[in-house]
Tab-separated table of C-alpha atoms in Angstrom:
chain	number	residue	atom	x	y	z
A	260	MET	CA	-31.827	-13.999	-5.826
A	261	SER	CA	-31.435	-17.400	-4.102
A	262	ALA	CA	-32.377	-17.883	-0.460
A	263	LYS	CA	-28.714	-18.535	0.343
A	264	LEU	CA	-27.640	-15.110	-0.902
A	265	LYS	CA	-30.328	-13.447	1.209
A	266	GLU	CA	-28.627	-14.718	4.360
A	267	HIS	CA	-26.761	-12.237	6.543
A	268	VAL	CA	-23.227	-12.496	7.896
A	269	ASN	CA	-23.444	-11.221	11.463
A	270	TYR	CA	-20.477	-12.829	13.189
A	271	ILE	CA	-17.589	-10.555	12.129
A	272	PRO	CA	-16.407	-8.644	15.244
A	273	GLY	CA	-17.056	-4.916	14.992
A	274	ILE	CA	-19.001	-5.180	11.717
A	275	SER	CA	-22.761	-4.776	11.440
A	276	SER	CA	-24.809	-7.467	9.700
A	277	ILE	CA	-23.960	-7.847	5.982
A	278	PRO	CA	-26.074	-9.627	3.345
A	279	LEU	CA	-24.096	-12.503	1.862
A	280	VAL	CA	-24.702	-11.065	-1.608
A	281	ASN	CA	-22.705	-7.992	-0.589
A	282	ILE	CA	-19.556	-9.880	0.406
A	283	PRO	CA	-16.953	-8.420	-2.017
A	284	PHE	CA	-15.268	-11.646	-3.113
A	285	ARG	CA	-18.324	-13.831	-3.616
A	286	GLY	CA	-18.296	-15.349	-7.103
A	287	ARG	CA	-15.630	-12.961	-8.356
A	288	ASN	CA	-12.383	-13.642	-10.177
A	289	GLN	CA	-10.787	-16.379	-8.090
A	290	GLN	CA	-7.230	-15.359	-8.930
A	291	MET	CA	-7.891	-11.825	-7.711
A	292	THR	CA	-9.584	-13.156	-4.579
A	293	GLN	CA	-6.575	-15.347	-3.823
A	294	ARG	CA	-4.250	-12.367	-4.093
A	295	PHE	CA	-6.348	-10.424	-1.599
A	296	LEU	CA	-6.337	-13.332	0.831
A	297	GLU	CA	-2.563	-13.664	0.535
A	298	ALA	CA	-2.190	-9.958	1.267
A	299	PHE	CA	-4.397	-10.306	4.356
A	300	SER	CA	-2.202	-13.141	5.650
A	301	TRP	CA	0.742	-10.748	5.836
A	302	VAL	CA	-1.013	-8.493	8.332
A	303	THR	CA	0.148	-10.564	11.308
A	304	LYS	CA	3.761	-9.937	10.267
A	305	ALA	CA	3.364	-6.158	10.304
A	306	GLN	CA	4.934	-3.716	12.748
A	307	TYR	CA	2.115	-1.218	12.314
A	308	LEU	CA	-1.355	-1.227	10.814
A	309	LEU	CA	-2.433	2.083	9.285
A	310	PHE	CA	-5.943	2.922	8.084
A	311	THR	CA	-7.021	6.006	6.165
A	312	ALA	CA	-10.232	6.039	8.158
A	313	ILE	CA	-11.655	8.047	11.046
A	314	TYR	CA	-12.069	6.392	14.434
A	315	GLU	CA	-15.422	7.992	15.210
A	316	PHE	CA	-17.106	6.280	12.243
A	317	GLU	CA	-15.672	2.793	12.800
A	318	SER	CA	-14.767	2.758	16.476
A	319	LYS	CA	-15.938	-0.837	17.030
A	320	VAL	CA	-13.693	-2.105	14.245
A	321	PHE	CA	-10.669	-0.200	15.529
A	322	ASP	CA	-11.276	-1.412	19.084
A	323	VAL	CA	-11.437	-5.036	17.903
A	324	LEU	CA	-8.243	-4.721	15.846
A	325	LYS	CA	-6.338	-2.984	18.641
A	326	ALA	CA	-7.335	-5.764	21.028
A	327	LYS	CA	-6.410	-8.514	18.566
A	328	PHE	CA	-2.943	-7.408	17.448
A	329	SER	CA	0.137	-6.837	19.586
A	330	PHE	CA	1.396	-4.054	17.302
A	331	PRO	CA	-0.082	-0.524	17.068
A	332	VAL	CA	-3.186	0.131	14.950
A	333	TYR	CA	-3.583	3.732	13.818
A	334	ASP	CA	-6.585	5.596	12.391
A	335	MET	CA	-4.890	8.143	10.127
A	336	GLY	CA	-7.993	9.866	8.791
A	337	PRO	CA	-8.457	11.079	5.205
A	338	ILE	CA	-4.990	12.736	5.187
A	339	VAL	CA	-5.970	15.800	3.189
A	340	LEU	CA	-3.116	18.201	3.822
A	341	ASN	CA	-3.277	21.974	3.548
A	342	PHE	CA	-6.517	22.109	1.559
A	343	ASP	CA	-8.723	25.196	1.647
A	344	PHE	CA	-12.405	24.209	1.610
A	345	GLY	CA	-13.479	27.741	0.796
A	346	GLU	CA	-14.287	28.979	-2.675
A	347	ASN	CA	-11.206	29.328	-4.853
A	348	THR	CA	-11.337	32.040	-7.488
A	349	ASN	CA	-7.870	31.281	-8.855
A	350	HIS	CA	-9.068	28.828	-11.484
A	351	ARG	CA	-6.419	29.402	-14.139
A	352	ASP	CA	-7.440	27.202	-17.104
A	353	ASN	CA	-9.995	25.096	-15.237
A	354	ASN	CA	-13.051	26.038	-17.273
A	355	TYR	CA	-15.216	23.547	-15.403
A	356	LEU	CA	-14.730	25.547	-12.188
A	357	HIS	CA	-15.915	28.685	-13.972
A	358	TRP	CA	-18.954	26.697	-15.132
A	359	LEU	CA	-19.657	25.596	-11.547
A	360	ASP	CA	-19.406	29.223	-10.403
A	361	CYS	CA	-22.370	30.058	-12.640
A	362	GLN	CA	-24.664	27.358	-11.202
A	363	PRO	CA	-27.141	27.767	-8.314
A	364	ARG	CA	-26.122	26.576	-4.862
A	365	SER	CA	-26.428	22.799	-4.271
A	366	SER	CA	-27.965	22.314	-7.731
A	367	ILE	CA	-25.279	20.126	-9.333
A	368	LEU	CA	-25.114	16.341	-9.214
A	369	TYR	CA	-21.423	15.420	-9.501
A	370	ILE	CA	-20.906	12.053	-11.222
A	371	SER	CA	-17.738	9.979	-11.077
A	372	MET	CA	-17.634	6.209	-11.405
A	373	GLY	CA	-13.885	5.761	-11.111
A	374	SER	CA	-11.270	4.749	-13.619
A	375	PHE	CA	-10.502	1.145	-12.636
A	376	LEU	CA	-13.674	-0.533	-13.863
A	377	LEU	CA	-16.269	0.923	-16.223
A	378	VAL	CA	-19.946	0.098	-16.432
A	379	SER	CA	-21.278	-1.517	-19.589
A	380	SER	CA	-22.024	0.552	-22.685
A	381	ALA	CA	-25.711	-0.257	-22.321
A	382	GLN	CA	-25.739	1.044	-18.751
A	383	MET	CA	-23.824	4.189	-19.732
A	384	ASP	CA	-26.480	4.884	-22.375
A	385	GLU	CA	-29.240	4.493	-19.778
A	386	ILE	CA	-27.453	6.768	-17.315
A	387	ALA	CA	-26.905	9.474	-19.936
A	388	ALA	CA	-30.513	9.335	-21.121
A	389	GLY	CA	-31.823	9.281	-17.560
A	390	LEU	CA	-29.791	12.348	-16.613
A	391	ARG	CA	-30.959	14.198	-19.713
A	392	ASN	CA	-34.599	13.326	-19.061
A	393	SER	CA	-34.390	14.262	-15.376
A	394	GLY	CA	-33.790	17.938	-16.129
A	395	VAL	CA	-31.264	18.067	-13.263
A	396	ARG	CA	-27.979	19.928	-13.656
A	397	PHE	CA	-24.961	17.635	-13.504
A	398	PHE	CA	-21.184	17.550	-13.818
A	399	TRP	CA	-19.854	14.220	-15.115
A	400	VAL	CA	-16.260	13.019	-15.178
A	401	ALA	CA	-15.975	10.254	-17.785
A	402	ARG	CA	-12.425	9.723	-18.916
A	403	ASP	CA	-12.955	7.645	-22.064
A	404	GLU	CA	-16.524	8.593	-22.953
A	405	THR	CA	-16.391	12.388	-22.982
A	406	SER	CA	-17.138	13.047	-26.659
A	407	LYS	CA	-19.975	10.539	-26.871
A	408	LEU	CA	-21.635	11.676	-23.648
A	409	LYS	CA	-21.471	15.348	-24.595
A	410	GLU	CA	-23.688	14.570	-27.578
A	411	VAL	CA	-26.170	12.474	-25.583
A	412	CYS	CA	-26.544	14.337	-22.296
A	413	GLY	CA	-27.973	17.621	-23.518
A	414	HIS	CA	-27.326	21.178	-22.388
A	415	ARG	CA	-28.066	20.778	-18.651
A	416	GLY	CA	-24.760	19.125	-17.880
A	417	LEU	CA	-21.013	19.360	-18.381
A	418	VAL	CA	-18.893	16.312	-19.252
A	419	VAL	CA	-15.101	16.366	-18.803
A	420	PRO	CA	-12.328	13.740	-18.937
A	421	TRP	CA	-10.747	14.795	-15.611
A	422	CYS	CA	-11.150	17.206	-12.719
A	423	ASN	CA	-9.758	18.016	-9.296
A	424	GLN	CA	-12.362	15.993	-7.443
A	425	LEU	CA	-11.834	17.483	-3.991
A	426	ARG	CA	-12.073	20.981	-5.426
A	427	VAL	CA	-15.330	20.086	-7.182
A	428	LEU	CA	-16.869	18.377	-4.154
A	429	SER	CA	-16.106	21.407	-1.995
A	430	HIS	CA	-17.753	23.802	-4.467
A	431	SER	CA	-20.965	25.428	-3.214
A	432	SER	CA	-22.916	24.528	-6.372
A	433	VAL	CA	-22.455	20.766	-5.842
A	434	GLY	CA	-25.327	19.174	-3.941
A	435	GLY	CA	-24.904	15.450	-4.584
A	436	PHE	CA	-22.277	12.841	-5.451
A	437	TRP	CA	-23.092	9.915	-7.776
A	438	SER	CA	-20.178	7.673	-6.831
A	439	HIS	CA	-18.842	4.173	-7.461
A	440	CYS	CA	-17.889	4.248	-3.754
A	441	GLY	CA	-14.161	3.736	-4.077
A	442	TRP	CA	-12.657	4.429	-0.664
A	443	SER	CA	-10.817	7.601	-1.702
A	444	SER	CA	-13.983	9.050	-3.227
A	445	THR	CA	-15.997	8.027	-0.179
A	446	ARG	CA	-13.603	9.803	2.189
A	447	GLU	CA	-13.579	12.956	0.068
A	448	GLY	CA	-17.364	13.095	-0.152
A	449	MET	CA	-17.656	12.710	3.626
A	450	LEU	CA	-15.046	15.384	4.226
A	451	CYS	CA	-16.978	17.813	2.012
A	452	GLY	CA	-20.364	17.016	3.555
A	453	ILE	CA	-21.920	15.846	0.277
A	454	PRO	CA	-24.747	13.240	0.228
A	455	PHE	CA	-24.119	10.160	-1.918
A	456	PHE	CA	-25.977	8.500	-4.759
A	457	THR	CA	-24.185	5.139	-4.661
A	458	PHE	CA	-23.403	3.013	-7.704
A	459	PRO	CA	-20.900	0.343	-6.552
A	460	ILE	CA	-19.517	-2.121	-9.049
A	461	ILE	CA	-17.128	-4.533	-7.341
A	462	PHE	CA	-14.931	-5.359	-4.335
A	463	ASP	CA	-14.952	-2.941	-1.372
A	464	GLN	CA	-17.195	-0.503	-3.237
A	465	ILE	CA	-20.201	-2.647	-2.312
A	466	LEU	CA	-19.456	-2.538	1.409
A	467	ASN	CA	-18.616	1.163	1.250
A	468	SER	CA	-22.054	1.721	-0.277
A	469	LYS	CA	-23.609	-0.215	2.602
A	470	LEU	CA	-21.808	1.995	5.137
A	471	ILE	CA	-22.991	5.136	3.346
A	472	VAL	CA	-26.627	4.099	2.977
A	473	GLU	CA	-27.350	1.854	5.969
A	474	ASP	CA	-24.852	2.745	8.706
A	475	TRP	CA	-24.122	6.448	8.218
A	476	LYS	CA	-27.399	7.181	6.382
A	477	ILE	CA	-25.966	9.889	4.150
A	478	GLY	CA	-27.257	8.732	0.776
A	479	TRP	CA	-29.285	6.420	-1.436
A	480	ARG	CA	-28.511	3.538	-3.746
A	481	VAL	CA	-29.023	3.975	-7.480
A	482	LYS	CA	-29.700	0.257	-7.786
A	483	GLN	CA	-30.748	-2.281	-5.200
A	484	ASP	CA	-29.143	-5.338	-6.815
A	485	VAL	CA	-25.351	-5.103	-6.810
A	486	GLY	CA	-23.236	-6.256	-9.726
A	487	MET	CA	-22.098	-5.122	-13.139
A	488	ASP	CA	-24.836	-6.885	-15.124
A	489	ASN	CA	-27.942	-5.462	-13.473
A	490	LEU	CA	-29.228	-2.722	-15.767
A	491	VAL	CA	-30.933	0.317	-14.253
A	492	THR	CA	-33.260	1.897	-16.822
A	493	ARG	CA	-33.310	5.534	-17.876
A	494	VAL	CA	-36.833	5.907	-16.500
A	495	GLU	CA	-35.758	4.763	-13.047
A	496	ILE	CA	-32.598	6.881	-13.149
A	497	ALA	CA	-34.538	10.013	-14.095
A	498	ARG	CA	-37.024	9.399	-11.271
A	499	LEU	CA	-34.335	8.780	-8.645
A	500	VAL	CA	-32.165	11.715	-9.707
A	501	GLN	CA	-35.089	14.130	-9.585
A	502	LYS	CA	-35.979	12.992	-6.075
A	503	PHE	CA	-32.359	12.918	-4.862
A	504	MET	CA	-31.703	16.504	-5.970
A	505	ASP	CA	-35.034	17.868	-4.686
A	506	LEU	CA	-33.900	20.148	-1.850
A	507	GLU	CA	-37.485	20.440	-0.555
A	508	ASN	CA	-37.995	16.696	-0.095
A	509	ASP	CA	-38.138	15.851	3.640
A	510	GLU	CA	-36.246	12.565	3.289
A	511	VAL	CA	-33.560	14.318	1.266
A	512	LYS	CA	-33.301	17.054	3.885
A	513	GLU	CA	-32.637	14.409	6.547
A	514	PHE	CA	-29.665	12.785	4.857
A	515	ARG	CA	-28.291	16.179	3.811
A	516	THR	CA	-28.363	17.182	7.474
A	517	ARG	CA	-26.547	13.979	8.417
A	518	ALA	CA	-23.976	14.566	5.658
A	519	SER	CA	-23.227	17.960	7.204
A	520	GLU	CA	-22.864	16.306	10.617
A	521	VAL	CA	-20.447	13.771	9.121
A	522	GLN	CA	-18.418	16.627	7.667
A	523	ARG	CA	-18.119	18.253	11.087
A	524	VAL	CA	-16.911	14.986	12.632
A	525	CYS	CA	-14.297	14.687	9.858
A	526	GLN	CA	-13.113	18.235	10.405
A	527	ARG	CA	-12.780	17.732	14.158
A	528	ALA	CA	-10.856	14.488	13.619
A	529	ILE	CA	-8.217	16.052	11.364
A	530	ALA	CA	-7.993	19.336	13.281
A	531	LYS	CA	-5.306	19.954	15.890
A	532	GLY	CA	-5.952	17.658	18.827
A	533	GLY	CA	-8.462	15.554	16.873
A	534	SER	CA	-8.443	11.755	16.801
A	535	SER	CA	-6.707	11.424	13.427
A	536	GLU	CA	-4.169	14.173	14.095
A	537	THR	CA	-3.372	12.592	17.468
A	538	SER	CA	-3.018	9.165	15.853
A	539	ILE	CA	-0.647	10.454	13.167
A	540	ASN	CA	1.513	12.179	15.767
A	541	ALA	CA	1.591	8.982	17.840
A	542	PHE	CA	2.706	7.008	14.785
A	543	ILE	CA	5.496	9.492	14.022
A	544	GLU	CA	6.605	9.378	17.671
A	545	ASP	CA	6.577	5.582	17.689
A	546	LEU	CA	8.427	5.379	14.384
A	547	SER	CA	11.071	7.845	15.546
A	548	HIS	CA	11.585	5.850	18.734
A	549	CYS	CA	12.009	2.634	16.743
A	550	MET	CA	14.573	4.311	14.485
A	551	VAL	CA	16.680	5.184	17.526
A	552	ILE	CA	16.411	1.662	18.937
A	553	GLU	CA	17.307	0.045	15.609
A	554	TYR	CA	20.269	2.362	15.193
A	555	LYS	CA	21.558	1.439	18.648
A	556	ALA	CA	21.097	-2.264	17.919
A	557	ALA	CA	22.885	-1.986	14.571
A	558	VAL	CA	25.848	-0.208	16.111
A	559	LEU	CA	26.127	-2.690	18.960
A	560	ALA	CA	25.837	-5.614	16.548
A	561	LYS	CA	28.907	-4.380	14.716
A	562	GLY	CA	30.949	-4.713	17.891
A	563	ARG	CA	31.311	-0.999	18.540
A	564	LEU	CA	30.675	-1.374	22.261
A	565	GLU	CA	32.566	1.734	23.262
A	566	ILE	CA	30.089	4.256	21.990
A	567	ASP	CA	29.876	7.883	22.836
A	568	LYS	CA	26.436	8.129	24.453
A	569	SER	CA	26.112	11.638	23.088
A	570	THR	CA	25.674	10.088	19.613
A	571	PHE	CA	22.356	8.565	20.651
A	572	ALA	CA	21.326	11.716	22.451
A	573	LYS	CA	21.952	13.717	19.281
A	574	LEU	CA	19.942	11.260	17.180
A	575	GLU	CA	17.024	11.351	19.591
A	576	HIS	CA	17.154	15.142	19.616
A	577	LYS	CA	17.237	15.222	15.799
A	578	THR	CA	14.135	13.036	15.429
A	579	LYS	CA	12.344	15.314	17.862
A	580	GLU	CA	13.316	18.327	15.749
A	581	ILE	CA	11.951	16.630	12.626
A	582	ARG	CA	8.609	16.031	14.326
A	583	GLU	CA	8.394	19.592	15.597
A	584	ASP	CA	9.432	21.162	12.298
A	585	GLN	CA	6.751	19.320	10.299
A	586	PRO	CA	3.463	19.758	12.167
A	587	LEU	CA	0.285	18.697	10.470
A	588	PRO	CA	-1.644	21.748	9.264
A	589	ASP	CA	-4.999	22.482	10.812
A	590	SER	CA	-7.947	21.613	8.595
A	591	LYS	CA	-9.854	24.555	7.224
A	592	LYS	CA	-13.594	24.461	7.470
A	593	LYS	CA	-15.772	24.817	4.433
A	594	LYS	CA	-17.200	28.289	4.147
A	595	ASN	CA	-20.931	28.620	3.774
């Protein structure tokens, strides 16, 4: 790695120091980078800025954004509605859930590397061999590689093309999450209190991995050098997986404890009166108010100056009814 790439970017307000090598758009597809930059330029034209993130974990960033923009900035949280984090015995045809039911508590490493970008065939072979050699139980979602991986991975694991990820992460047998660190997967893992084994590939996944490992300290990296072309060998994978899933390891115990603390913060945020629930309600209130104002302006613009004021009163009352009739459900805590 060149000396230039070892430099740190430490001047972004609200963001902790980031190695230059971890900047998502460095040396990537320039056309894709340009599209992202164009999208960012539209932010100043927005009426609202909504983030599916929790204030408590990125308070400095939210404070900076709220101070910078004249329009509201809302932390909406993970937005997982009406989900029961307890064990669900109504599995219907989901054979993988029956398989998880038969496994010891916290013994399963759940593996999902997303569907947008896949790792190289050589790296997939190393991962499969490393998992097999580790002797650790695992549950792997691999959409296009299921048949091949079933033959390679051995009898300690289950490979499927798809699963209900939130249901799997909330299962008592799952004790770790090998993740590509897409934002949706990151939020779900945090919400379920599962420690991460990070394997980012590109874009925001790299920074999400940094947050998980360095800022929140709820996991480890599979590989230290980011990028799609850096091969991690089966020997190293087997060693890391064994250590990561060792429930008696003191270092592992520490980040598992922190993962549980993160889960509790998430649950408080989305519960009634929590930061995310309050933010969502504020957004709905603000949006409803704007709808009334825009309706009044539209009517007046059409020259209908003699307006029955009761019309506006009825509209305001109706938007209030909508808000009251559709309350956000309380989050349900994971049962031990």
